[in-house]
Short mmCIF file of N, CA and C in Angstrom, two decimals:
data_model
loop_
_atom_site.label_atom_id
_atom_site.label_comp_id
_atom_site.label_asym_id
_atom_site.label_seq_id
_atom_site.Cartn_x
_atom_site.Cartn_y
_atom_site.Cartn_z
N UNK V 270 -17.42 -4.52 -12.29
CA UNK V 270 -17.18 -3.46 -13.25
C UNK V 270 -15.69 -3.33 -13.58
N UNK V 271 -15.03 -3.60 -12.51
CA UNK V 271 -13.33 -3.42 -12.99
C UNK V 271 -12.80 -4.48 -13.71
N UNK V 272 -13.53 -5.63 -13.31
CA UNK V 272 -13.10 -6.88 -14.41
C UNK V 272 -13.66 -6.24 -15.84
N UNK V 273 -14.74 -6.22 -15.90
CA UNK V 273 -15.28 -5.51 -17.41
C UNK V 273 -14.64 -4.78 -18.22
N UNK V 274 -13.85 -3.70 -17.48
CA UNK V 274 -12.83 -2.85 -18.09
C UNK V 274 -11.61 -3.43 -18.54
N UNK V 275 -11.41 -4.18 -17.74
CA UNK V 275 -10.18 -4.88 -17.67
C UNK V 275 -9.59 -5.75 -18.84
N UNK V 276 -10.99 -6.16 -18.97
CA UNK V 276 -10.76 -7.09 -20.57
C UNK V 276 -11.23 -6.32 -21.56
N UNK V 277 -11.96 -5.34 -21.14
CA UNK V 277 -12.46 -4.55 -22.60
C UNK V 277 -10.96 -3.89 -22.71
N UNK V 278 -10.16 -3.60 -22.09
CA UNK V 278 -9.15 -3.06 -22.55
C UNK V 278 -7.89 -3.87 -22.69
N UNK V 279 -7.93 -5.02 -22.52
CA UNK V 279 -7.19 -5.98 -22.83
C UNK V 279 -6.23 -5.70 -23.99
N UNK V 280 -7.05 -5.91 -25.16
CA UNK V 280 -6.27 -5.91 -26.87
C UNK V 280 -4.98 -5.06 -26.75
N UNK V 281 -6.05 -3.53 -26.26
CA UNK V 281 -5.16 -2.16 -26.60
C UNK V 281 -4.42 -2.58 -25.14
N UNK V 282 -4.47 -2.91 -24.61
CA UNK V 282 -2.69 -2.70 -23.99
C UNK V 282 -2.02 -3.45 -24.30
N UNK V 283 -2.38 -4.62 -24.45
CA UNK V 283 -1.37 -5.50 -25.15
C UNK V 283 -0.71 -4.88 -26.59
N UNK V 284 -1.17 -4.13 -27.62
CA UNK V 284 -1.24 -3.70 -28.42
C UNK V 284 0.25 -2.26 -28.01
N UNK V 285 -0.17 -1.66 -26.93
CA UNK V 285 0.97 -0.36 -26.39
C UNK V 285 1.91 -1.27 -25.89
N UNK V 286 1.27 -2.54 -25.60
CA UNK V 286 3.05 -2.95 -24.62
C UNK V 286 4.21 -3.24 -25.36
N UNK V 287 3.51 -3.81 -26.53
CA UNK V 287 4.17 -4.36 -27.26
C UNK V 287 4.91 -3.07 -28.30
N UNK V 288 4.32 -2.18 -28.58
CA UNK V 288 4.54 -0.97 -29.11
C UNK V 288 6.03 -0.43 -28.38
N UNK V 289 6.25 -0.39 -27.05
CA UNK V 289 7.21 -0.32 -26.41
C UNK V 289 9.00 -1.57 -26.85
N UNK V 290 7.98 -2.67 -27.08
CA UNK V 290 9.24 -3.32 -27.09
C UNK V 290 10.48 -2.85 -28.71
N UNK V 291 9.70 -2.52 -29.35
CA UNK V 291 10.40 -2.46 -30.57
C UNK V 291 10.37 -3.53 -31.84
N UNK V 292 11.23 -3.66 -32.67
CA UNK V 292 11.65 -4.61 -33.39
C UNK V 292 12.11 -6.20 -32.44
N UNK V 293 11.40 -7.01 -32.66
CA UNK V 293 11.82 -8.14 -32.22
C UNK V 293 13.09 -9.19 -32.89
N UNK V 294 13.90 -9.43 -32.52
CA UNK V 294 15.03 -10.01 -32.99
C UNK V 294 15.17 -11.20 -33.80
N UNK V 295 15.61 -11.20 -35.18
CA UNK V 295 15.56 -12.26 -35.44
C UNK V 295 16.33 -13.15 -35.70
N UNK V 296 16.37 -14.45 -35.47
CA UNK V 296 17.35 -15.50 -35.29
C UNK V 296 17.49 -16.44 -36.74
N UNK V 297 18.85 -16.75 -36.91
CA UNK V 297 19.02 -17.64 -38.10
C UNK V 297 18.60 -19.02 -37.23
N UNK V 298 17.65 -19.38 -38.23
CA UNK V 298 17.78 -21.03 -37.54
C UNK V 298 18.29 -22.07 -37.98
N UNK V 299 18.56 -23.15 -36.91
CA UNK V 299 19.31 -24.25 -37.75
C UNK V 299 19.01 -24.52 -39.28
N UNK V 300 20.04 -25.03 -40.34
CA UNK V 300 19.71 -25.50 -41.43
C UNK V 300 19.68 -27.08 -41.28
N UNK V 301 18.72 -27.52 -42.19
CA UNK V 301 18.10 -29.18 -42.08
C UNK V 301 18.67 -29.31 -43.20
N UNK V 302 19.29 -30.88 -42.74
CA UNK V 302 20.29 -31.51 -44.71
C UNK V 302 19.22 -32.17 -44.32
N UNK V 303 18.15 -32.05 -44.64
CA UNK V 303 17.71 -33.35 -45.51
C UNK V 303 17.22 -33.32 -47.14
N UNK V 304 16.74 -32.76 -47.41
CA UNK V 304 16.59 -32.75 -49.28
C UNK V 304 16.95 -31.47 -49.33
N UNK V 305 16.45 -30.49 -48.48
CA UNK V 305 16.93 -29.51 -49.04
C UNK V 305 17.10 -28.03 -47.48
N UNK V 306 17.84 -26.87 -47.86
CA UNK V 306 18.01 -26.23 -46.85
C UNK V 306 16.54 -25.55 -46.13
N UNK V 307 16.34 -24.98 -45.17
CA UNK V 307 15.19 -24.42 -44.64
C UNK V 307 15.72 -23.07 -44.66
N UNK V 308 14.86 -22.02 -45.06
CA UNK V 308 14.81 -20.53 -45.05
C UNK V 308 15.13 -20.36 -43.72
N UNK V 309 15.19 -19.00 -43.14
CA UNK V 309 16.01 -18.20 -42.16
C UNK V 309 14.68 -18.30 -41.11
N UNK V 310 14.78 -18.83 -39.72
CA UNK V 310 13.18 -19.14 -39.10
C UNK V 310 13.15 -17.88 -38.54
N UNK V 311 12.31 -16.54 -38.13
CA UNK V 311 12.22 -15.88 -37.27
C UNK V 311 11.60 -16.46 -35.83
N UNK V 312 12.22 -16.30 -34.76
CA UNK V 312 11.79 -17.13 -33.22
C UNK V 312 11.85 -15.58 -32.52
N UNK V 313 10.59 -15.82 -31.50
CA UNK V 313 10.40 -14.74 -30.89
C UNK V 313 11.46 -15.09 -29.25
N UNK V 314 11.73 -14.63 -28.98
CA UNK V 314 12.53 -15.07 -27.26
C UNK V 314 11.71 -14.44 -26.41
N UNK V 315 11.65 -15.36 -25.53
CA UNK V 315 11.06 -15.31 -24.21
C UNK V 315 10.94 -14.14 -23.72
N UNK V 316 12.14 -13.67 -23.18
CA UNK V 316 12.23 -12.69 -22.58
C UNK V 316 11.57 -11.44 -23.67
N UNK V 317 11.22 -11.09 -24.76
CA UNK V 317 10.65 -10.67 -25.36
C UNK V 317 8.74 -10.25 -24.97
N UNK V 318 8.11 -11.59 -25.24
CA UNK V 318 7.30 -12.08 -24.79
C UNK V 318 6.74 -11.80 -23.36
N UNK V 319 7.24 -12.31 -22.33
CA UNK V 319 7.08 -11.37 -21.07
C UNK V 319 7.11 -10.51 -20.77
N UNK V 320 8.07 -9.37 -21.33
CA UNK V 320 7.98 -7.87 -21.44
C UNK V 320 6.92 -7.55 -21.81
N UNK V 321 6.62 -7.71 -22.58
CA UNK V 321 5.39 -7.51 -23.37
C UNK V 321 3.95 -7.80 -22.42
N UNK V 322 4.00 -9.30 -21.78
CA UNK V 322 2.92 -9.19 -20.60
C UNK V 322 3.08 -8.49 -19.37
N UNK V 323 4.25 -8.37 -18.74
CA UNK V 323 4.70 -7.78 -18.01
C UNK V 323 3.88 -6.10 -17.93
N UNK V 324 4.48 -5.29 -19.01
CA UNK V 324 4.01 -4.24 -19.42
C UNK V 324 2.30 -4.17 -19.67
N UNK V 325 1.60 -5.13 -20.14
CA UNK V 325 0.24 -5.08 -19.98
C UNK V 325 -0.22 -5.42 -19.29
N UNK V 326 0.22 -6.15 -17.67
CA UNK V 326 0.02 -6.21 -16.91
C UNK V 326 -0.06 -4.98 -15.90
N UNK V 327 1.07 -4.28 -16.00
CA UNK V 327 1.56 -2.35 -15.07
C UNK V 327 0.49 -2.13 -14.96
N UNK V 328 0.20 -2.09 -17.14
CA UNK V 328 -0.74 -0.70 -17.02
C UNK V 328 -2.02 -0.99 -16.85
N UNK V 329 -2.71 -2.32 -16.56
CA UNK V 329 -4.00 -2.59 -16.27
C UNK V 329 -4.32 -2.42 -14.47
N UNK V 330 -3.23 -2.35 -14.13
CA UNK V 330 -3.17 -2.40 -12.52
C UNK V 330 -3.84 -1.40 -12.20
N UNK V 331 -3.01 -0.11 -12.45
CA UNK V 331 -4.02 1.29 -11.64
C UNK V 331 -5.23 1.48 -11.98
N UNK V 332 -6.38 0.86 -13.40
CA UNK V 332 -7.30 0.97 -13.25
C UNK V 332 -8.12 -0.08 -12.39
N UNK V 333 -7.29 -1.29 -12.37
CA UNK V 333 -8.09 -2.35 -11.09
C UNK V 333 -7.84 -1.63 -9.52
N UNK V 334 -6.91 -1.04 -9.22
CA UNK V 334 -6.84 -0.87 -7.60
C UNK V 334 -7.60 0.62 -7.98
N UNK V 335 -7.72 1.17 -8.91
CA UNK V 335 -8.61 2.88 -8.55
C UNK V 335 -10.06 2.32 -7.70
N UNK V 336 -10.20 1.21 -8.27
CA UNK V 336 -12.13 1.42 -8.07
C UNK V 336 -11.99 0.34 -6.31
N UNK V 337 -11.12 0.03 -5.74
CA UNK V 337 -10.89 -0.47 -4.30
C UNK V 337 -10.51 0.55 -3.61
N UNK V 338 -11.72 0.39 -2.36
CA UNK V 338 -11.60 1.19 -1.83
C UNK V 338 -10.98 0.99 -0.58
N UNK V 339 -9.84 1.10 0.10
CA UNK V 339 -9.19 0.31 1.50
C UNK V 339 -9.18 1.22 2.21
N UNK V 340 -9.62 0.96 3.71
CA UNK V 340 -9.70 1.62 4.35
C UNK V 340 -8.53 2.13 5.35
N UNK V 341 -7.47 1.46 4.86
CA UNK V 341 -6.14 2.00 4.70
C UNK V 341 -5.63 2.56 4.25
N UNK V 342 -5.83 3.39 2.88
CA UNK V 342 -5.34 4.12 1.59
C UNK V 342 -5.67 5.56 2.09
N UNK V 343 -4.85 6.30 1.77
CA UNK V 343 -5.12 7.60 1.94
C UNK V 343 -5.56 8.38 1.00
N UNK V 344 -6.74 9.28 1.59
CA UNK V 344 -7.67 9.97 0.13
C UNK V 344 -7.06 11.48 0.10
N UNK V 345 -5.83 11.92 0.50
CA UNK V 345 -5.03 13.05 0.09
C UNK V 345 -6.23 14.17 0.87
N UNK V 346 -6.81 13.83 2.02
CA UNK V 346 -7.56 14.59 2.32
C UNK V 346 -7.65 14.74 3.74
N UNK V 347 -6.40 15.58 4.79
CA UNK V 347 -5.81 15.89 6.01
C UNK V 347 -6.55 15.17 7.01
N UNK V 348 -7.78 15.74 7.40
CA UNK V 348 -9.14 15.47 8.24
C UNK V 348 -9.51 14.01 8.05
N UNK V 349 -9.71 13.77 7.06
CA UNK V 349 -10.79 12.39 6.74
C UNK V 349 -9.43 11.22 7.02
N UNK V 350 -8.40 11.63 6.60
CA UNK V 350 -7.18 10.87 6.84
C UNK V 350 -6.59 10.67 8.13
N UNK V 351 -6.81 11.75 9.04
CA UNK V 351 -6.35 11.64 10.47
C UNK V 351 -7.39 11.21 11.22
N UNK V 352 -8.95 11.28 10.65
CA UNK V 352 -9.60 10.47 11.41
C UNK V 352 -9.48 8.59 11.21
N UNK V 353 -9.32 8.46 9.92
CA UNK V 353 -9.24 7.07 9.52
C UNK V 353 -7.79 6.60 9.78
N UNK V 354 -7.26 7.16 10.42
CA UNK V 354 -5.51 6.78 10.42
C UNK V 354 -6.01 6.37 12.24
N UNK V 355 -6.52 7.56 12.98
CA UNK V 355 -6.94 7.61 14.43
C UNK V 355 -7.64 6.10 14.51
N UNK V 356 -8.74 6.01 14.01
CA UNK V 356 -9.43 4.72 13.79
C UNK V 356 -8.71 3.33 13.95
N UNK V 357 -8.04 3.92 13.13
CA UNK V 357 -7.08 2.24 12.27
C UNK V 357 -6.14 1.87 13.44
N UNK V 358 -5.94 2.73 14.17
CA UNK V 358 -4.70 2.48 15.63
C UNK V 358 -5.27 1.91 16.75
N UNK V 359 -6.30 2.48 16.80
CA UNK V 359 -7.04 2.33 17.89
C UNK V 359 -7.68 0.79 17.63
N UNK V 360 -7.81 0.26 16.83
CA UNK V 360 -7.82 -1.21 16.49
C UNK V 360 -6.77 -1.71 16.65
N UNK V 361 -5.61 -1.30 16.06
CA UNK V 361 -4.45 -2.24 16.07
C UNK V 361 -3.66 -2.07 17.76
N UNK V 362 -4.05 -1.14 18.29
CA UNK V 362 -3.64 -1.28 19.46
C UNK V 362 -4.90 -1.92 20.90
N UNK V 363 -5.81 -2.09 20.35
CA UNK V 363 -7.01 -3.01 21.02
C UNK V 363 -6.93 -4.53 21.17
N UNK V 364 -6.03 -4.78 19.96
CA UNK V 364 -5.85 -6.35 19.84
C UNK V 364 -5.28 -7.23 20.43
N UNK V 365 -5.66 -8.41 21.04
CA UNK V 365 -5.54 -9.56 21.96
C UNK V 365 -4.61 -10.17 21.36
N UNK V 366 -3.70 -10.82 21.84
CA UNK V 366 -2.93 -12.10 21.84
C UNK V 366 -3.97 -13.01 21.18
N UNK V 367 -3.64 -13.76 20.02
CA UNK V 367 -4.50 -15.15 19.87
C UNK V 367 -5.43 -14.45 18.34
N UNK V 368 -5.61 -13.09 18.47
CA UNK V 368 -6.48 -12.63 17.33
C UNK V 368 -6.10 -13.19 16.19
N UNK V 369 -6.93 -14.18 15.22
CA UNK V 369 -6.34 -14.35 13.70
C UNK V 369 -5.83 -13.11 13.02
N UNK V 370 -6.44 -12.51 12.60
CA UNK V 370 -6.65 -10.87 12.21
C UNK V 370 -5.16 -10.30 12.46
N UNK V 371 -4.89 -10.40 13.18
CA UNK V 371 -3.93 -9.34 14.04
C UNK V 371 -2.38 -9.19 13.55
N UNK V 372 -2.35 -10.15 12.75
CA UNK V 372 -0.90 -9.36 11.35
C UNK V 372 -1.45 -9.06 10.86
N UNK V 373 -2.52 -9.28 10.09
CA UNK V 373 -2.80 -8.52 8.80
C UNK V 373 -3.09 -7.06 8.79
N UNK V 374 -3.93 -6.51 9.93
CA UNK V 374 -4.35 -5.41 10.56
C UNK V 374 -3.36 -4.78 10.93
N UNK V 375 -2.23 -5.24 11.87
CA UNK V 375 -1.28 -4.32 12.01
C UNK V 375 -0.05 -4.28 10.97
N UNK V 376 -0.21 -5.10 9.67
CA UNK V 376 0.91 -4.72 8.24
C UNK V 376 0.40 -3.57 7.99
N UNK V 377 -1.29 -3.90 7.46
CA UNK V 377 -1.81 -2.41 6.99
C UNK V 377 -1.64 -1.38 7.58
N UNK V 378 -1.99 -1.33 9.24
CA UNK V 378 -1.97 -0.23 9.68
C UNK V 378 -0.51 0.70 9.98
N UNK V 379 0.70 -0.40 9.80
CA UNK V 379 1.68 0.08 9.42
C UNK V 379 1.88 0.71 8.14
N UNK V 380 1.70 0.32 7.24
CA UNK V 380 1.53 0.36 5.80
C UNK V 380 1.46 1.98 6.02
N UNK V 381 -0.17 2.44 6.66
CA UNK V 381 -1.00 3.28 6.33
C UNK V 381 -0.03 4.09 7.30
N UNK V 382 0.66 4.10 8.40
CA UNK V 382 1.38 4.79 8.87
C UNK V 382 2.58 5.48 8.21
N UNK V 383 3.53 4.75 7.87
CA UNK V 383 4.20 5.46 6.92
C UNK V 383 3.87 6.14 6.01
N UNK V 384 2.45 5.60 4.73
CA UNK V 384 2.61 6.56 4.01
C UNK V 384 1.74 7.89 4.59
N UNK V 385 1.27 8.06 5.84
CA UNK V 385 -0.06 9.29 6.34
C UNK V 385 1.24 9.98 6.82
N UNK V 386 2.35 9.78 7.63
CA UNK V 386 3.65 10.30 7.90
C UNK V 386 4.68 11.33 6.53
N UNK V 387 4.75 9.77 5.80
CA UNK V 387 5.93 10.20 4.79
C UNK V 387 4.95 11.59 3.70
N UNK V 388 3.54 11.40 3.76
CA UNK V 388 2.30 12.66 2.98
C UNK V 388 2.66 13.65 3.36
N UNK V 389 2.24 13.73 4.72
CA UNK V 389 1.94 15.01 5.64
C UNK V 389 2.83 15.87 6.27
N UNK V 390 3.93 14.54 6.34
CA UNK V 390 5.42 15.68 7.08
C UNK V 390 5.70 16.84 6.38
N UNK V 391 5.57 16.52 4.81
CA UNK V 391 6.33 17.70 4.01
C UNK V 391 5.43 18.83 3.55
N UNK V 392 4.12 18.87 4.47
CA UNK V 392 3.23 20.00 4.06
C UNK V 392 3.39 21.36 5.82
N UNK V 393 4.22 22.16 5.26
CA UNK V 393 4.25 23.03 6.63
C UNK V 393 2.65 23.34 7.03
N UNK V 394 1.61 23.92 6.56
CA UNK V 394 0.37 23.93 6.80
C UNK V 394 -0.07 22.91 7.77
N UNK V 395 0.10 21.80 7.42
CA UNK V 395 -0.29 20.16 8.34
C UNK V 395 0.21 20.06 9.48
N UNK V 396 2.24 20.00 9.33
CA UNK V 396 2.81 19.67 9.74
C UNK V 396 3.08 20.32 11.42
N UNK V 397 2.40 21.68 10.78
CA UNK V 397 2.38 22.67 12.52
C UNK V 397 1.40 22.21 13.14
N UNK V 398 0.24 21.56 12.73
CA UNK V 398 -1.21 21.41 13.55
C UNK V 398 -0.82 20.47 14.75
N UNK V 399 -1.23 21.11 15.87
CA UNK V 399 -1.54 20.03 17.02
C UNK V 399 -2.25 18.61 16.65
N UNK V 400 -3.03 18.63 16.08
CA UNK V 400 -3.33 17.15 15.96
C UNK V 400 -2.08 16.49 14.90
N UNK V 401 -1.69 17.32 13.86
CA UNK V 401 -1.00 16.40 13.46
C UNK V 401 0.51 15.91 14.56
N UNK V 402 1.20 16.76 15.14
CA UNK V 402 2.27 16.41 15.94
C UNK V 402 1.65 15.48 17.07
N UNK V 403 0.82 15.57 17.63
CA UNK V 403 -0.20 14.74 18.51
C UNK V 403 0.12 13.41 17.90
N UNK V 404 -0.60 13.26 16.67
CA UNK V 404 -0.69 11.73 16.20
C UNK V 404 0.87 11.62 15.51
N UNK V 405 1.47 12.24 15.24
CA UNK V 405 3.18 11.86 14.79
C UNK V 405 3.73 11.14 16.02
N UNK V 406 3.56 11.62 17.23
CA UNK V 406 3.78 11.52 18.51
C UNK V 406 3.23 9.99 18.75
N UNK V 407 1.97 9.96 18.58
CA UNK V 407 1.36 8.25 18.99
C UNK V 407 1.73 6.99 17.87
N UNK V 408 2.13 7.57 16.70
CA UNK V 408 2.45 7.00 15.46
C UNK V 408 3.99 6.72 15.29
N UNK V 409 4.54 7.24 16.23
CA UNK V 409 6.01 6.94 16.31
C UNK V 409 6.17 6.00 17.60
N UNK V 410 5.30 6.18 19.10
CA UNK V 410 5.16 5.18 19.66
C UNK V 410 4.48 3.79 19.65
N UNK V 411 3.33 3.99 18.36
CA UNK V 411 3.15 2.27 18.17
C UNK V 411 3.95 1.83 16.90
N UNK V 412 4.47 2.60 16.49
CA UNK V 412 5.11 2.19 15.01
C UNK V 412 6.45 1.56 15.95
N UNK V 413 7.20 2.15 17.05
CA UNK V 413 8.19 1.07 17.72
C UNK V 413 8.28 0.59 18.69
N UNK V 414 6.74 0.11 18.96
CA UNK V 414 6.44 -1.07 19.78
C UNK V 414 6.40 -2.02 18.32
N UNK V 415 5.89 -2.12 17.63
CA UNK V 415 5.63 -3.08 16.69
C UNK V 415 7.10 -3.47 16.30
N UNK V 416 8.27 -2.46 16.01
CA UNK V 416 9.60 -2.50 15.29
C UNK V 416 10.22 -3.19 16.23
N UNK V 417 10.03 -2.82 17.25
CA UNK V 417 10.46 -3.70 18.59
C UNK V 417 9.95 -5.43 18.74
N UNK V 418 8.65 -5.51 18.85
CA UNK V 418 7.96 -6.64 19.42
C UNK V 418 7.31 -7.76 18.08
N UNK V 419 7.47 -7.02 17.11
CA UNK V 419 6.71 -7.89 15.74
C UNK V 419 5.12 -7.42 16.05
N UNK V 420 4.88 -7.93 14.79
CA UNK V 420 3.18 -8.18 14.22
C UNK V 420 1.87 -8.24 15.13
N UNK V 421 2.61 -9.88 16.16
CA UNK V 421 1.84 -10.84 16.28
C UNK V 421 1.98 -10.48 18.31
N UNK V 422 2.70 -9.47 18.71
CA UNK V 422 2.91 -9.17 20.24
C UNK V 422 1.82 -8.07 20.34
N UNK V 423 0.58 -8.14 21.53
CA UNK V 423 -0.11 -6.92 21.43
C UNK V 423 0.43 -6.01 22.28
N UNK V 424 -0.19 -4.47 21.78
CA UNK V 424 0.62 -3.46 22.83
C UNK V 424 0.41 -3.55 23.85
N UNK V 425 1.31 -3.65 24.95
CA UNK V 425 1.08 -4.21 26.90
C UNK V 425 0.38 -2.56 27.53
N UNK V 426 -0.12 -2.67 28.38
CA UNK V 426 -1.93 -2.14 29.25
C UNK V 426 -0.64 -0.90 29.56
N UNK V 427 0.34 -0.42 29.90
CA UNK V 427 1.01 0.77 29.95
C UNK V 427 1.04 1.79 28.98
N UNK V 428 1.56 1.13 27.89
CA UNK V 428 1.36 1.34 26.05
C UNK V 428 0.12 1.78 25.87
N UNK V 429 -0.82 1.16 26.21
CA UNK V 429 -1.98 1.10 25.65
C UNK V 429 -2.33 2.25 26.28
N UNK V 430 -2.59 2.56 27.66
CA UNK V 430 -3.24 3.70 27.99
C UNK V 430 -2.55 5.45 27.37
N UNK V 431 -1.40 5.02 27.53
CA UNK V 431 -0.98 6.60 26.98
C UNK V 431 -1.17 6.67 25.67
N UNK V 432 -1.53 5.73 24.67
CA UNK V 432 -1.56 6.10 23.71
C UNK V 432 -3.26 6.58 23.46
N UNK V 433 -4.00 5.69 24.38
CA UNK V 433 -5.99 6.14 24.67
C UNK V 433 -5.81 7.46 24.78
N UNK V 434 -5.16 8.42 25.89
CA UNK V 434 -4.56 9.25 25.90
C UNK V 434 -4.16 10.29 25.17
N UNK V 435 -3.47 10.10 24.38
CA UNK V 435 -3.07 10.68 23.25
C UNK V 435 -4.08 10.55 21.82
N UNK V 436 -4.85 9.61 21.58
CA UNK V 436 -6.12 9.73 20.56
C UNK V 436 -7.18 10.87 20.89
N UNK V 437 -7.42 10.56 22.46
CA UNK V 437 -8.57 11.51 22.84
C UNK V 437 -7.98 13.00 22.49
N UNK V 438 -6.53 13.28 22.68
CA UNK V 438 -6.31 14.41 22.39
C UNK V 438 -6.40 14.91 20.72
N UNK V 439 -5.86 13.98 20.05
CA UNK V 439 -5.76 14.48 18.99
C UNK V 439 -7.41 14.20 18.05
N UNK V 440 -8.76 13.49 18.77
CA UNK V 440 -9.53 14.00 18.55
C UNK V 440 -10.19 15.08 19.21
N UNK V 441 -9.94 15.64 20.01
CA UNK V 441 -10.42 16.98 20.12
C UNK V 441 -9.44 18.06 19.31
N UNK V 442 -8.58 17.81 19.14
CA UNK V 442 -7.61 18.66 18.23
C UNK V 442 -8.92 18.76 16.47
N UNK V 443 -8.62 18.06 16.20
CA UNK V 443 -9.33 17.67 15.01
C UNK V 443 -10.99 18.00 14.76
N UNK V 444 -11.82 17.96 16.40
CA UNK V 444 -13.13 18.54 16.15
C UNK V 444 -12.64 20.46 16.25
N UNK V 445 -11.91 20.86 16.57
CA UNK V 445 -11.53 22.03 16.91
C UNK V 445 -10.95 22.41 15.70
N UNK V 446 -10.73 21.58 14.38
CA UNK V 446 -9.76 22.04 13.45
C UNK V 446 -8.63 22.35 13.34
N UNK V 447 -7.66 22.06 14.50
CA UNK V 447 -6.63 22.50 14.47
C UNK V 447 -5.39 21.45 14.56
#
């Protein structure tokens, strides 16, 4: 369905992108002696041209990533977000040495850390809740084990338990609402 849209709306953005660029520039072109002179050529430039895809490229984007749903992305929704943020750690801190998986999982779940952090810090409502300082708390200790150790090092059995630790708390924080 998002491909469908995608080209059904093709024309018209190409159509606005180009709307953006303006008047396109026009160039005298060489004159030819051979029988006789050549009129003034208009040439479009490159860099013209790409703007132009460039720009209909932007704006087709947010309707292709609206309809993906990642289970990394945050749905601006406190609860459903601190459970799926809780989730997403508890994987990335489960993971073995040797796992294929195991950058990709912990980019995202970095990814998803900063932005569930950089959301929530600036809402005082959130920002007082025990679960949220709870998981700021476990989210600042695997966010620098990773800053520390890279991608591809799993968190060592010390790490790991205080942070088991610290999930269980901040899901009971969270069945409690608070």
């Amino acid at each position: 369905r998002v491909r469908e849209l995608s080209l059904e709306m093709l024309p018209a953005l190409l159509v606005s992108a180009a709307s953006f660029l303006g008047p396109l520039p026009v160039q005298q072109g060489p004159v030819v002696t051979q029988r006789r002179a050549s009129a003034p050529v208009a040439s479009v430039e490159r860099r013209g041209v790409l703007a132009g895809f460039a720009a209909a490229a932007l704006a087709a984007t947010p309707a292709a990533f609206a309809a993906t749903d990642s289970p990394y992305s945050l749905k601006k929704d406190y609860v459903v977000d601190a459970k799926n943020m809780l989730e997403n750690m508890k994987t990335a801190t489960e993971l073995q040495r040797g796992n294929p998986e195991m950058e990709t999982i912990v980019k995202s779940t970095r990814a998803e850390m900063n932005d569930f952090v950089a959301f929530y810090r600036r809402q005082p409502k959130i920002s007082g809740m025990p679960s949220f300082s709870t998981l700021y708390t476990a989210i600042n200790t695997l966010s620098g084990h990773y800053a520390s150790y890279g991608n591809k090092y799993p968190v060592p059995e010390k790490r790991r338990t205080r942070l088991a630790q610290q999930y269980k708390e901040i899901e009971r924080a969270l069945a409690r609402g608070k």
